[in-house]
PDB file of C-alpha atoms and ligand atoms in Angstrom:
ATOM      1  CA  MET A  28      -4.774   5.526 -20.501  1.00  0.00           C
ATOM      2  CA  GLU A  29      -5.526   8.709 -18.597  1.00  0.00           C
ATOM      3  CA  PHE A  30      -6.152   8.668 -14.876  1.00  0.00           C
ATOM      4  CA  GLN A  31      -7.691  11.350 -12.794  1.00  0.00           C
ATOM      5  CA  TRP A  32      -8.355  11.603  -9.136  1.00  0.00           C
ATOM      6  CA  TYR A  33     -11.066  13.780  -7.702  1.00  0.00           C
ATOM      7  CA  PRO A  34      -9.914  14.863  -4.267  1.00  0.00           C
ATOM      8  CA  GLY A  35     -13.180  16.481  -3.000  1.00  0.00           C
ATOM      9  CA  HIS A  36     -13.372  15.144   0.528  1.00  0.00           C
ATOM     10  CA  MET A  37      -9.615  14.702   0.573  1.00  0.00           C
ATOM     11  CA  THR A  38      -9.028  18.333   1.544  1.00  0.00           C
ATOM     12  CA  LYS A  39     -10.981  17.663   4.719  1.00  0.00           C
ATOM     13  CA  ALA A  40      -9.090  14.433   5.302  1.00  0.00           C
ATOM     14  CA  LYS A  41      -5.771  16.239   4.957  1.00  0.00           C
ATOM     15  CA  ARG A  42      -6.812  18.914   7.447  1.00  0.00           C
ATOM     16  CA  GLN A  43      -7.880  16.210   9.900  1.00  0.00           C
ATOM     17  CA  MET A  44      -4.554  14.487   9.467  1.00  0.00           C
ATOM     18  CA  GLN A  45      -2.631  17.691  10.095  1.00  0.00           C
ATOM     19  CA  GLU A  46      -4.482  17.961  13.416  1.00  0.00           C
ATOM     20  CA  ASP A  47      -4.013  14.306  14.346  1.00  0.00           C
ATOM     21  CA  ILE A  48      -0.336  14.314  13.513  1.00  0.00           C
ATOM     22  CA  LYS A  49       0.282  16.948  16.192  1.00  0.00           C
ATOM     23  CA  LEU A  50      -0.732  14.356  18.792  1.00  0.00           C
ATOM     24  CA  ILE A  51       1.637  11.619  17.779  1.00  0.00           C
ATOM     25  CA  ASP A  52       5.279  10.575  18.005  1.00  0.00           C
ATOM     26  CA  LEU A  53       5.367   7.969  15.264  1.00  0.00           C
ATOM     27  CA  VAL A  54       3.903   7.843  11.754  1.00  0.00           C
ATOM     28  CA  VAL A  55       3.230   4.271  10.640  1.00  0.00           C
ATOM     29  CA  GLU A  56       2.985   4.557   6.862  1.00  0.00           C
ATOM     30  CA  ILE A  57       1.527   1.573   5.067  1.00  0.00           C
ATOM     31  CA  VAL A  58       2.411   0.996   1.432  1.00  0.00           C
ATOM     32  CA  ASP A  59       1.771  -1.858  -0.969  1.00  0.00           C
ATOM     33  CA  ALA A  60       4.934  -3.953  -1.199  1.00  0.00           C
ATOM     34  CA  ARG A  61       4.376  -4.497  -4.949  1.00  0.00           C
ATOM     35  CA  VAL A  62       4.485  -0.766  -5.727  1.00  0.00           C
ATOM     36  CA  PRO A  63       5.998   0.891  -2.656  1.00  0.00           C
ATOM     37  CA  MET A  64       6.695   4.255  -4.278  1.00  0.00           C
ATOM     38  CA  SER A  65       3.543   4.585  -6.366  1.00  0.00           C
ATOM     39  CA  SER A  66       1.422   3.673  -3.333  1.00  0.00           C
ATOM     40  CA  ARG A  67       2.838   6.373  -1.116  1.00  0.00           C
ATOM     41  CA  ASN A  68       1.900   9.985  -1.150  1.00  0.00           C
ATOM     42  CA  PRO A  69       5.052  12.081  -0.910  1.00  0.00           C
ATOM     43  CA  ASP A  70       3.161  14.756   1.083  1.00  0.00           C
ATOM     44  CA  ILE A  71       3.498  12.474   4.096  1.00  0.00           C
ATOM     45  CA  ASP A  72       7.151  13.498   4.355  1.00  0.00           C
ATOM     46  CA  GLU A  73       6.091  17.089   4.935  1.00  0.00           C
ATOM     47  CA  LEU A  74       3.134  16.170   7.167  1.00  0.00           C
ATOM     48  CA  GLY A  75       5.263  13.782   9.219  1.00  0.00           C
ATOM     49  CA  LYS A  76       8.436  15.793   9.491  1.00  0.00           C
ATOM     50  CA  ASN A  77      10.006  15.737  12.978  1.00  0.00           C
ATOM     51  CA  LYS A  78       8.162  12.486  13.737  1.00  0.00           C
ATOM     52  CA  ALA A  79       9.650   9.029  13.974  1.00  0.00           C
ATOM     53  CA  ARG A  80       8.874   7.140  10.779  1.00  0.00           C
ATOM     54  CA  LEU A  81       8.029   3.525  10.141  1.00  0.00           C
ATOM     55  CA  ILE A  82       7.168   2.181   6.695  1.00  0.00           C
ATOM     56  CA  LEU A  83       5.289  -1.112   6.515  1.00  0.00           C
ATOM     57  CA  LEU A  84       5.653  -2.949   3.208  1.00  0.00           C
ATOM     58  CA  ASN A  85       2.264  -4.675   3.393  1.00  0.00           C
ATOM     59  CA  LYS A  86       0.896  -7.502   1.236  1.00  0.00           C
ATOM     60  CA  CYS A  87       4.396  -8.936   1.045  1.00  0.00           C
ATOM     61  CA  ASP A  88       2.693 -12.299   0.422  1.00  0.00           C
ATOM     62  CA  LEU A  89       1.892 -10.937  -3.076  1.00  0.00           C
ATOM     63  CA  ALA A  90       5.245  -9.271  -3.689  1.00  0.00           C
ATOM     64  CA  ASP A  91       8.539 -10.502  -5.092  1.00  0.00           C
ATOM     65  CA  ALA A  92      10.533 -11.453  -1.962  1.00  0.00           C
ATOM     66  CA  ALA A  93      13.926 -10.484  -3.395  1.00  0.00           C
ATOM     67  CA  ALA A  94      12.568  -7.102  -4.472  1.00  0.00           C
ATOM     68  CA  THR A  95      10.978  -6.576  -1.046  1.00  0.00           C
ATOM     69  CA  ASP A  96      14.420  -7.013   0.543  1.00  0.00           C
ATOM     70  CA  ARG A  97      15.823  -4.403  -1.823  1.00  0.00           C
ATOM     71  CA  TRP A  98      12.954  -2.011  -1.093  1.00  0.00           C
ATOM     72  CA  LYS A  99      13.571  -2.436   2.637  1.00  0.00           C
ATOM     73  CA  ALA A 100      17.247  -1.510   2.186  1.00  0.00           C
ATOM     74  CA  PHE A 101      16.241   1.397  -0.074  1.00  0.00           C
ATOM     75  CA  PHE A 102      13.928   3.002   2.475  1.00  0.00           C
ATOM     76  CA  GLU A 103      16.308   2.289   5.357  1.00  0.00           C
ATOM     77  CA  SER A 104      19.054   4.101   3.469  1.00  0.00           C
ATOM     78  CA  LYS A 105      16.752   7.130   3.448  1.00  0.00           C
ATOM     79  CA  GLY A 106      16.322   7.031   7.210  1.00  0.00           C
ATOM     80  CA  TYR A 107      13.014   5.187   7.593  1.00  0.00           C
ATOM     81  CA  HIS A 108      12.497   2.145   9.759  1.00  0.00           C
ATOM     82  CA  VAL A 109      10.967  -0.612   7.657  1.00  0.00           C
ATOM     83  CA  VAL A 110       9.159  -3.915   8.235  1.00  0.00           C
ATOM     84  CA  ALA A 111       7.696  -6.184   5.538  1.00  0.00           C
ATOM     85  CA  ILE A 112       4.364  -7.656   6.636  1.00  0.00           C
ATOM     86  CA  ASP A 113       1.352  -9.633   5.504  1.00  0.00           C
ATOM     87  CA  ALA A 114      -1.293  -8.058   7.704  1.00  0.00           C
ATOM     88  CA  ARG A 115      -4.036 -10.377   6.478  1.00  0.00           C
ATOM     89  CA  ASN A 116      -2.168 -13.425   7.756  1.00  0.00           C
ATOM     90  CA  ASN A 117      -0.436 -11.788  10.696  1.00  0.00           C
ATOM     91  CA  LYS A 118       3.013 -12.310   9.232  1.00  0.00           C
ATOM     92  CA  GLY A 119       5.923 -10.090  10.199  1.00  0.00           C
ATOM     93  CA  MET A 120       3.919  -8.419  12.948  1.00  0.00           C
ATOM     94  CA  LYS A 121       6.097  -9.612  15.820  1.00  0.00           C
ATOM     95  CA  ALA A 122       9.063  -7.568  14.652  1.00  0.00           C
ATOM     96  CA  ILE A 123       7.082  -4.336  14.793  1.00  0.00           C
ATOM     97  CA  ASN A 124       7.219  -3.653  18.523  1.00  0.00           C
ATOM     98  CA  ASN A 125      10.998  -3.735  18.598  1.00  0.00           C
ATOM     99  CA  VAL A 126      11.255  -1.578  15.526  1.00  0.00           C
ATOM    100  CA  ILE A 127       8.871   0.960  17.088  1.00  0.00           C
ATOM    101  CA  ASN A 128      11.165   1.188  20.098  1.00  0.00           C
ATOM    102  CA  GLU A 129      14.149   1.689  17.820  1.00  0.00           C
ATOM    103  CA  ALA A 130      12.316   4.285  15.767  1.00  0.00           C
ATOM    104  CA  CYS A 131      11.300   6.164  18.903  1.00  0.00           C
ATOM    105  CA  ALA A 132      14.575   5.778  20.814  1.00  0.00           C
ATOM    106  CA  GLU A 133      15.208   9.532  20.641  1.00  0.00           C
ATOM    107  CA  LYS A 134      11.804  10.400  22.063  1.00  0.00           C
ATOM    108  CA  ILE A 135      12.163   7.841  24.823  1.00  0.00           C
ATOM    109  CA  ALA A 136      15.609   9.226  25.738  1.00  0.00           C
ATOM    110  CA  ARG A 137      14.256  12.804  25.630  1.00  0.00           C
ATOM    111  CA  ASP A 138      11.399  11.894  27.970  1.00  0.00           C
ATOM    112  CA  ARG A 139      13.805  10.222  30.319  1.00  0.00           C
ATOM    113  CA  ALA A 140      16.118  13.249  30.379  1.00  0.00           C
ATOM    114  CA  ARG A 141      13.128  15.390  31.367  1.00  0.00           C
ATOM    115  CA  GLY A 142      12.173  12.994  34.118  1.00  0.00           C
ATOM    116  CA  ILE A 143       9.062  11.743  32.262  1.00  0.00           C
ATOM    117  CA  LYS A 144       8.734   8.041  32.846  1.00  0.00           C
ATOM    118  CA  ASN A 145       6.682   5.566  30.858  1.00  0.00           C
ATOM    119  CA  ARG A 146       4.851   7.964  28.604  1.00  0.00           C
ATOM    120  CA  PRO A 147       3.767   5.654  25.822  1.00  0.00           C
ATOM    121  CA  VAL A 148       4.702   6.229  22.211  1.00  0.00           C
ATOM    122  CA  ARG A 149       1.668   7.481  20.312  1.00  0.00           C
ATOM    123  CA  ALA A 150       1.355   6.204  16.798  1.00  0.00           C
ATOM    124  CA  MET A 151      -0.931   6.787  13.844  1.00  0.00           C
ATOM    125  CA  VAL A 152      -1.424   4.669  10.760  1.00  0.00           C
ATOM    126  CA  VAL A 153      -1.536   6.459   7.407  1.00  0.00           C
ATOM    127  CA  GLY A 154      -1.732   5.406   3.775  1.00  0.00           C
ATOM    128  CA  ILE A 155      -3.648   5.640   0.525  1.00  0.00           C
ATOM    129  CA  PRO A 156      -6.898   3.626   0.165  1.00  0.00           C
ATOM    130  CA  ASN A 157      -6.714  -0.155  -0.006  1.00  0.00           C
ATOM    131  CA  VAL A 158      -3.132  -0.656   1.169  1.00  0.00           C
ATOM    132  CA  GLY A 159      -4.391  -2.516   4.265  1.00  0.00           C
ATOM    133  CA  LYS A 160      -4.667   0.129   6.993  1.00  0.00           C
ATOM    134  CA  SER A 161      -7.769  -1.355   8.638  1.00  0.00           C
ATOM    135  CA  THR A 162      -6.507  -4.900   8.265  1.00  0.00           C
ATOM    136  CA  PHE A 163      -3.266  -3.889   9.930  1.00  0.00           C
ATOM    137  CA  ILE A 164      -4.939  -2.057  12.821  1.00  0.00           C
ATOM    138  CA  ASN A 165      -7.256  -5.015  13.474  1.00  0.00           C
ATOM    139  CA  SER A 166      -4.446  -7.493  13.285  1.00  0.00           C
ATOM    140  CA  PHE A 167      -1.941  -5.477  15.308  1.00  0.00           C
ATOM    141  CA  ALA A 168      -4.397  -4.295  17.921  1.00  0.00           C
ATOM    142  CA  GLY A 169      -6.604  -7.382  17.875  1.00  0.00           C
ATOM    143  CA  ARG A 170      -5.599  -8.652  21.272  1.00  0.00           C
ATOM    144  CA  ALA A 171      -5.400  -5.192  22.724  1.00  0.00           C
ATOM    145  CA  SER A 172      -8.464  -3.533  21.325  1.00  0.00           C
ATOM    146  CA  ALA A 173      -9.366  -2.037  24.703  1.00  0.00           C
ATOM    147  CA  LYS A 174      -9.499   1.643  24.035  1.00  0.00           C
ATOM    148  CA  THR A 175      -7.999   4.086  26.479  1.00  0.00           C
ATOM    149  CA  GLY A 176     -10.721   6.713  26.131  1.00  0.00           C
ATOM    150  CA  ASN A 177     -10.278  10.428  26.093  1.00  0.00           C
ATOM    151  CA  LYS A 178      -7.534  12.126  27.968  1.00  0.00           C
ATOM    152  CA  PRO A 179      -6.888  15.724  28.823  1.00  0.00           C
ATOM    153  CA  GLY A 180      -5.135  17.443  25.978  1.00  0.00           C
ATOM    154  CA  VAL A 181      -6.502  15.067  23.409  1.00  0.00           C
ATOM    155  CA  THR A 182      -9.202  16.271  21.065  1.00  0.00           C
ATOM    156  CA  LYS A 183     -12.547  14.956  22.224  1.00  0.00           C
ATOM    157  CA  GLY A 184     -13.579  11.819  20.448  1.00  0.00           C
ATOM    158  CA  LYS A 185     -10.089  10.558  19.685  1.00  0.00           C
ATOM    159  CA  GLN A 186      -9.776   6.934  20.612  1.00  0.00           C
ATOM    160  CA  TRP A 187      -6.438   5.398  21.449  1.00  0.00           C
ATOM    161  CA  ILE A 188      -5.863   1.680  21.443  1.00  0.00           C
ATOM    162  CA  LYS A 189      -3.392   0.646  24.093  1.00  0.00           C
ATOM    163  CA  LEU A 190      -1.222  -1.935  22.367  1.00  0.00           C
ATOM    164  CA  ASN A 191       1.120  -2.567  25.253  1.00  0.00           C
ATOM    165  CA  LYS A 192       2.797  -0.658  28.021  1.00  0.00           C
ATOM    166  CA  GLY A 193       4.815   1.337  25.563  1.00  0.00           C
ATOM    167  CA  VAL A 194       2.579   2.034  22.563  1.00  0.00           C
ATOM    168  CA  GLU A 195      -0.822   3.586  21.902  1.00  0.00           C
ATOM    169  CA  LEU A 196      -2.360   3.643  18.446  1.00  0.00           C
ATOM    170  CA  LEU A 197      -4.934   6.124  17.175  1.00  0.00           C
ATOM    171  CA  ASP A 198      -7.856   3.913  16.188  1.00  0.00           C
ATOM    172  CA  THR A 199      -8.696   5.727  12.945  1.00  0.00           C
ATOM    173  CA  PRO A 200      -6.129   5.716  10.171  1.00  0.00           C
ATOM    174  CA  GLY A 201      -5.197   8.790   8.171  1.00  0.00           C
ATOM    175  CA  ILE A 202      -6.237   8.427   4.573  1.00  0.00           C
ATOM    176  CA  LEU A 203      -3.915   9.927   2.034  1.00  0.00           C
ATOM    177  CA  TRP A 204      -4.664  10.235  -1.640  1.00  0.00           C
ATOM    178  CA  PRO A 205      -2.480   8.915  -4.404  1.00  0.00           C
ATOM    179  CA  LYS A 206      -0.420  11.424  -6.379  1.00  0.00           C
ATOM    180  CA  PHE A 207      -0.975  11.332 -10.069  1.00  0.00           C
ATOM    181  CA  GLU A 208       1.490  13.696 -11.643  1.00  0.00           C
ATOM    182  CA  ASP A 209       2.984  10.706 -13.361  1.00  0.00           C
ATOM    183  CA  GLN A 210       0.513   8.558 -15.318  1.00  0.00           C
ATOM    184  CA  THR A 211       2.550   5.412 -14.692  1.00  0.00           C
ATOM    185  CA  VAL A 212       1.770   5.864 -11.009  1.00  0.00           C
ATOM    186  CA  GLY A 213      -1.941   5.836 -11.839  1.00  0.00           C
ATOM    187  CA  LEU A 214      -1.485   2.753 -13.952  1.00  0.00           C
ATOM    188  CA  ARG A 215       0.352   0.826 -11.242  1.00  0.00           C
ATOM    189  CA  LEU A 216      -2.278   1.781  -8.693  1.00  0.00           C
ATOM    190  CA  ALA A 217      -4.975   0.594 -11.069  1.00  0.00           C
ATOM    191  CA  PHE A 218      -3.177  -2.748 -11.449  1.00  0.00           C
ATOM    192  CA  ILE A 219      -3.236  -3.352  -7.688  1.00  0.00           C
ATOM    193  CA  GLY A 220      -6.841  -2.207  -7.365  1.00  0.00           C
ATOM    194  CA  SER A 221      -6.318   1.086  -5.557  1.00  0.00           C
ATOM    195  CA  ILE A 222      -8.241   3.053  -8.141  1.00  0.00           C
ATOM    196  CA  LYS A 223     -11.889   2.247  -8.483  1.00  0.00           C
ATOM    197  CA  ASP A 224     -12.381  -0.217 -11.295  1.00  0.00           C
ATOM    198  CA  ASP A 225     -15.379   1.620 -12.694  1.00  0.00           C
ATOM    199  CA  LEU A 226     -13.057   4.489 -13.600  1.00  0.00           C
ATOM    200  CA  ILE A 227     -10.985   2.244 -15.767  1.00  0.00           C
ATOM    201  CA  GLN A 228     -11.426   0.315 -18.966  1.00  0.00           C
ATOM    202  CA  GLN A 229     -10.692  -3.262 -18.023  1.00  0.00           C
ATOM    203  CA  GLN A 230      -9.456  -4.438 -21.402  1.00  0.00           C
ATOM    204  CA  GLU A 231      -6.939  -1.638 -21.716  1.00  0.00           C
ATOM    205  CA  LEU A 232      -5.825  -2.182 -18.152  1.00  0.00           C
ATOM    206  CA  ALA A 233      -5.360  -5.911 -18.712  1.00  0.00           C
ATOM    207  CA  MET A 234      -3.323  -5.306 -21.885  1.00  0.00           C
ATOM    208  CA  GLU A 235      -1.082  -2.830 -20.054  1.00  0.00           C
ATOM    209  CA  LEU A 236      -0.660  -5.341 -17.242  1.00  0.00           C
ATOM    210  CA  LEU A 237       0.273  -8.074 -19.715  1.00  0.00           C
ATOM    211  CA  LYS A 238       2.940  -5.789 -21.183  1.00  0.00           C
ATOM    212  CA  TYR A 239       4.358  -5.050 -17.721  1.00  0.00           C
ATOM    213  CA  ILE A 240       4.497  -8.662 -16.659  1.00  0.00           C
ATOM    214  CA  VAL A 241       5.963  -9.957 -19.925  1.00  0.00           C
ATOM    215  CA  LYS A 242       8.731  -7.367 -19.626  1.00  0.00           C
ATOM    216  CA  LEU A 243       9.448  -7.793 -15.911  1.00  0.00           C
ATOM    217  CA  TYR A 244       8.801 -11.518 -15.440  1.00  0.00           C
ATOM    218  CA  PRO A 245       9.381 -13.316 -18.744  1.00  0.00           C
ATOM    219  CA  ASN A 246       7.527 -16.644 -19.152  1.00  0.00           C
ATOM    220  CA  ALA A 247       5.066 -16.035 -16.302  1.00  0.00           C
ATOM    221  CA  ILE A 248       2.207 -15.225 -18.708  1.00  0.00           C
ATOM    222  CA  ALA A 249       3.154 -18.038 -21.076  1.00  0.00           C
ATOM    223  CA  ASP A 250       3.203 -20.492 -18.167  1.00  0.00           C
ATOM    224  CA  ARG A 251      -0.099 -19.363 -16.725  1.00  0.00           C
ATOM    225  CA  TYR A 252      -2.177 -18.961 -19.899  1.00  0.00           C
ATOM    226  CA  GLY A 253      -0.297 -20.874 -22.575  1.00  0.00           C
ATOM    227  CA  VAL A 254       0.104 -17.782 -24.757  1.00  0.00           C
ATOM    228  CA  ASP A 255       2.991 -16.676 -26.931  1.00  0.00           C
ATOM    229  CA  GLU A 256       4.641 -13.707 -25.222  1.00  0.00           C
ATOM    230  CA  SER A 257       6.100 -12.347 -28.464  1.00  0.00           C
ATOM    231  CA  GLN A 258       2.585 -11.348 -29.555  1.00  0.00           C
ATOM    232  CA  GLU A 259       1.115  -7.858 -29.270  1.00  0.00           C
ATOM    233  CA  ALA A 260      -0.883  -7.248 -26.096  1.00  0.00           C
ATOM    234  CA  HIS A 261      -4.262  -7.406 -27.875  1.00  0.00           C
ATOM    235  CA  GLU A 262      -3.280 -10.751 -29.404  1.00  0.00           C
ATOM    236  CA  MET A 263      -2.275 -12.071 -26.004  1.00  0.00           C
ATOM    237  CA  LEU A 264      -5.635 -10.975 -24.597  1.00  0.00           C
ATOM    238  CA  GLN A 265      -7.328 -12.793 -27.461  1.00  0.00           C
ATOM    239  CA  SER A 266      -5.275 -15.943 -26.778  1.00  0.00           C
ATOM    240  CA  VAL A 267      -6.178 -15.825 -23.087  1.00  0.00           C
ATOM    241  CA  ALA A 268      -9.863 -15.533 -24.032  1.00  0.00           C
ATOM    242  CA  GLN A 269      -9.529 -18.542 -26.350  1.00  0.00           C
ATOM    243  CA  ASN A 270      -7.466 -20.698 -23.997  1.00  0.00           C
ATOM    244  CA  ARG A 271      -9.654 -19.933 -21.002  1.00  0.00           C
ATOM    245  CA  ASN A 272     -12.906 -20.327 -22.864  1.00  0.00           C
ATOM    246  CA  CYS A 273     -14.134 -16.795 -22.289  1.00  0.00           C
ATOM    247  CA  ILE A 274     -17.170 -16.802 -24.574  1.00  0.00           C
ATOM    248  CA  ALA A 275     -19.897 -14.161 -24.721  1.00  0.00           C
ATOM    249  CA  LYS A 276     -23.547 -14.748 -25.606  1.00  0.00           C
ATOM    250  CA  GLY A 277     -23.684 -15.488 -29.322  1.00  0.00           C
ATOM    251  CA  GLY A 278     -20.392 -17.338 -29.253  1.00  0.00           C
ATOM    252  CA  ASP A 279     -17.939 -14.466 -29.694  1.00  0.00           C
ATOM    253  CA  LEU A 280     -14.854 -14.221 -27.533  1.00  0.00           C
ATOM    254  CA  ASP A 281     -15.541 -12.292 -24.334  1.00  0.00           C
ATOM    255  CA  TYR A 282     -12.604  -9.916 -23.984  1.00  0.00           C
ATOM    256  CA  ASP A 283     -13.984  -8.262 -20.853  1.00  0.00           C
ATOM    257  CA  LYS A 284     -14.115 -11.592 -19.110  1.00  0.00           C
ATOM    258  CA  ALA A 285     -10.553 -12.445 -20.144  1.00  0.00           C
ATOM    259  CA  ALA A 286      -9.388  -9.011 -18.984  1.00  0.00           C
ATOM    260  CA  LEU A 287     -11.019  -9.452 -15.575  1.00  0.00           C
ATOM    261  CA  LEU A 288      -9.518 -12.891 -15.238  1.00  0.00           C
ATOM    262  CA  ILE A 289      -6.001 -11.563 -15.829  1.00  0.00           C
ATOM    263  CA  ILE A 290      -6.471  -8.612 -13.473  1.00  0.00           C
ATOM    264  CA  ASP A 291      -7.943 -10.771 -10.702  1.00  0.00           C
ATOM    265  CA  ASP A 292      -5.235 -13.366 -11.136  1.00  0.00           C
ATOM    266  CA  TYR A 293      -2.560 -10.707 -10.741  1.00  0.00           C
ATOM    267  CA  ARG A 294      -4.243  -9.144  -7.709  1.00  0.00           C
ATOM    268  CA  ASN A 295      -4.599 -12.513  -6.051  1.00  0.00           C
ATOM    269  CA  GLY A 296      -1.000 -13.434  -6.691  1.00  0.00           C
ATOM    270  CA  VAL A 297      -1.806 -16.483  -8.819  1.00  0.00           C
ATOM    271  CA  ILE A 298       0.333 -15.359 -11.771  1.00  0.00           C
ATOM    272  CA  GLY A 299       3.160 -15.163  -9.279  1.00  0.00           C
ATOM    273  CA  ARG A 300       4.556 -12.888  -6.607  1.00  0.00           C
ATOM    274  CA  MET A 301       5.467  -9.827  -8.619  1.00  0.00           C
ATOM    275  CA  ASP A 302       6.561  -6.263  -8.041  1.00  0.00           C
ATOM    276  CA  LEU A 303       5.686  -3.701 -10.671  1.00  0.00           C
ATOM    277  CA  GLU A 304       8.412  -1.237  -9.751  1.00  0.00           C
ATOM    278  CA  PHE A 305      11.866  -1.556  -8.264  1.00  0.00           C
ATOM    279  CA  PRO A 306      14.146   0.609  -6.146  1.00  0.00           C
ATOM    280  CA  GLU A 307      16.647   0.726  -9.009  1.00  0.00           C
ATOM    281  CA  ASP A 308      14.053   2.786 -10.956  1.00  0.00           C
ATOM    282  CA  TYR A 309      14.222   5.469  -8.279  1.00  0.00           C
ATOM    283  CA  LYS A 310      17.953   5.863  -7.797  1.00  0.00           C
TER     284      LYS A 310
HETATM  285  P1  G4P B   8      -7.490   0.189   3.786  1.00  0.00           P
HETATM  286  O1  G4P B   8      -8.015   0.247   5.191  1.00  0.00           O
HETATM  287  O2  G4P B   8      -6.093   0.724   3.681  1.00  0.00           O
HETATM  288  O3  G4P B   8      -8.381   0.829   2.772  1.00  0.00           O
HETATM  289  O4  G4P B   8      -7.351  -1.347   3.346  1.00  0.00           O
HETATM  290  P2  G4P B   8      -8.065  -2.652   3.959  1.00  0.00           P
HETATM  291  O5  G4P B   8      -7.512  -2.968   5.297  1.00  0.00           O
HETATM  292  O6  G4P B   8      -9.531  -2.480   3.821  1.00  0.00           O
HETATM  293  O7  G4P B   8      -7.535  -3.760   2.933  1.00  0.00           O
HETATM  294  C1  G4P B   8      -7.823  -3.700   1.551  1.00  0.00           C
HETATM  295  C2  G4P B   8      -7.797  -5.101   0.979  1.00  0.00           C
HETATM  296  O8  G4P B   8      -6.456  -5.623   1.070  1.00  0.00           O
HETATM  297  C3  G4P B   8      -8.658  -6.113   1.714  1.00  0.00           C
HETATM  298  O9  G4P B   8      -9.105  -7.058   0.747  1.00  0.00           O
HETATM  299  C4  G4P B   8      -7.683  -6.801   2.632  1.00  0.00           C
HETATM  300  O10 G4P B   8      -8.084  -8.093   3.035  1.00  0.00           O
HETATM  301  C5  G4P B   8      -6.472  -6.882   1.736  1.00  0.00           C
HETATM  302  N1  G4P B   8      -5.226  -7.018   2.507  1.00  0.00           N
HETATM  303  C6  G4P B   8      -4.810  -6.284   3.568  1.00  0.00           C
HETATM  304  N2  G4P B   8      -3.602  -6.685   3.992  1.00  0.00           N
HETATM  305  C7  G4P B   8      -3.223  -7.701   3.162  1.00  0.00           C
HETATM  306  C8  G4P B   8      -2.037  -8.514   3.072  1.00  0.00           C
HETATM  307  O11 G4P B   8      -1.065  -8.382   3.823  1.00  0.00           O
HETATM  308  N3  G4P B   8      -2.021  -9.437   2.080  1.00  0.00           N
HETATM  309  C9  G4P B   8      -3.055  -9.596   1.194  1.00  0.00           C
HETATM  310  N4  G4P B   8      -2.932 -10.534   0.267  1.00  0.00           N
HETATM  311  N5  G4P B   8      -4.171  -8.838   1.258  1.00  0.00           N
HETATM  312  C10 G4P B   8      -4.250  -7.909   2.223  1.00  0.00           C
HETATM  313  P3  G4P B   8     -10.560  -7.059   0.157  1.00  0.00           P
HETATM  314  O12 G4P B   8     -10.522  -7.903  -1.033  1.00  0.00           O
HETATM  315  O13 G4P B   8     -11.049  -5.644   0.026  1.00  0.00           O
HETATM  316  O14 G4P B   8     -11.388  -7.698   1.281  1.00  0.00           O
HETATM  317  P4  G4P B   8     -11.332  -9.219   1.791  1.00  0.00           P
HETATM  318  O15 G4P B   8     -11.062 -10.052   0.581  1.00  0.00           O
HETATM  319  O16 G4P B   8     -10.238  -9.327   2.790  1.00  0.00           O
HETATM  320  O17 G4P B   8     -12.670  -9.375   2.373  1.00  0.00           O
END
């Protein structure tokens, strides 16, 4: 499968982010816990250099818990602060305030040395589409959605959400674009739904996903769909269509329907909590 991404408006988004990043102390980068490397854009390291860095492994409710622990250790070993969260269900959010203080300890100490007291940490959420930026902002700022309004020195129109005494969050997230030099990155992003489905052939995507899962989590597909995992991917798709009664008009098997079923099941976590890449692949 070949993936392409058409940046277009992304150039503008990147320019906007370069401006916004000047205003902040802390970059809160959201990634998908199931594919934490494929769902980050490495340009953020350049854009966010000299800033405190926090990576949120979001959707951890859908990810493999043991792998999430290893990913956390992996990113921490590279100097990032890391919290695993499930923004949709408000899980893991409590830990974030403390970690923000840790991540910004240097800035807080620097302010103090200069006699600046209580200047809040300013944070901005960034990430590729669909990783949960809006969900996170709503969930994290929910109770504190009172905006602080414009301030001198801040570009007109910027809205800051005062989260607590110590932290203000820019209310609009920075949207990054996925990087597609490696086609497997595109494939993994398609599996999690971060690439528009109309760009992708569902049957091919479902067969690729079956191959991934059979290799990484043996028996999960057999258990869920009652299919023989030693078959070729197209045979497995056929078996799923048969076993799940995916029938088109005229009585033929409906492969598109079976493909969608598999993809939706994976995205909703019903095949199991599964990562599709592991830190060991990136050592
Ligand atoms: P974005 O701003 O980064 O583009 O992402 P957004 O918050 O819109 O979230 C994208 C989708 O991911 C949403 O689902 C959202 O509910 C879901 N999501 C966000 N955080 C989590 C999480 O921690 N766990 C799980 N399981 N899902 C999460 P949607 O299908 O587009 O909408 P809806 O079903 O919530 O209405």
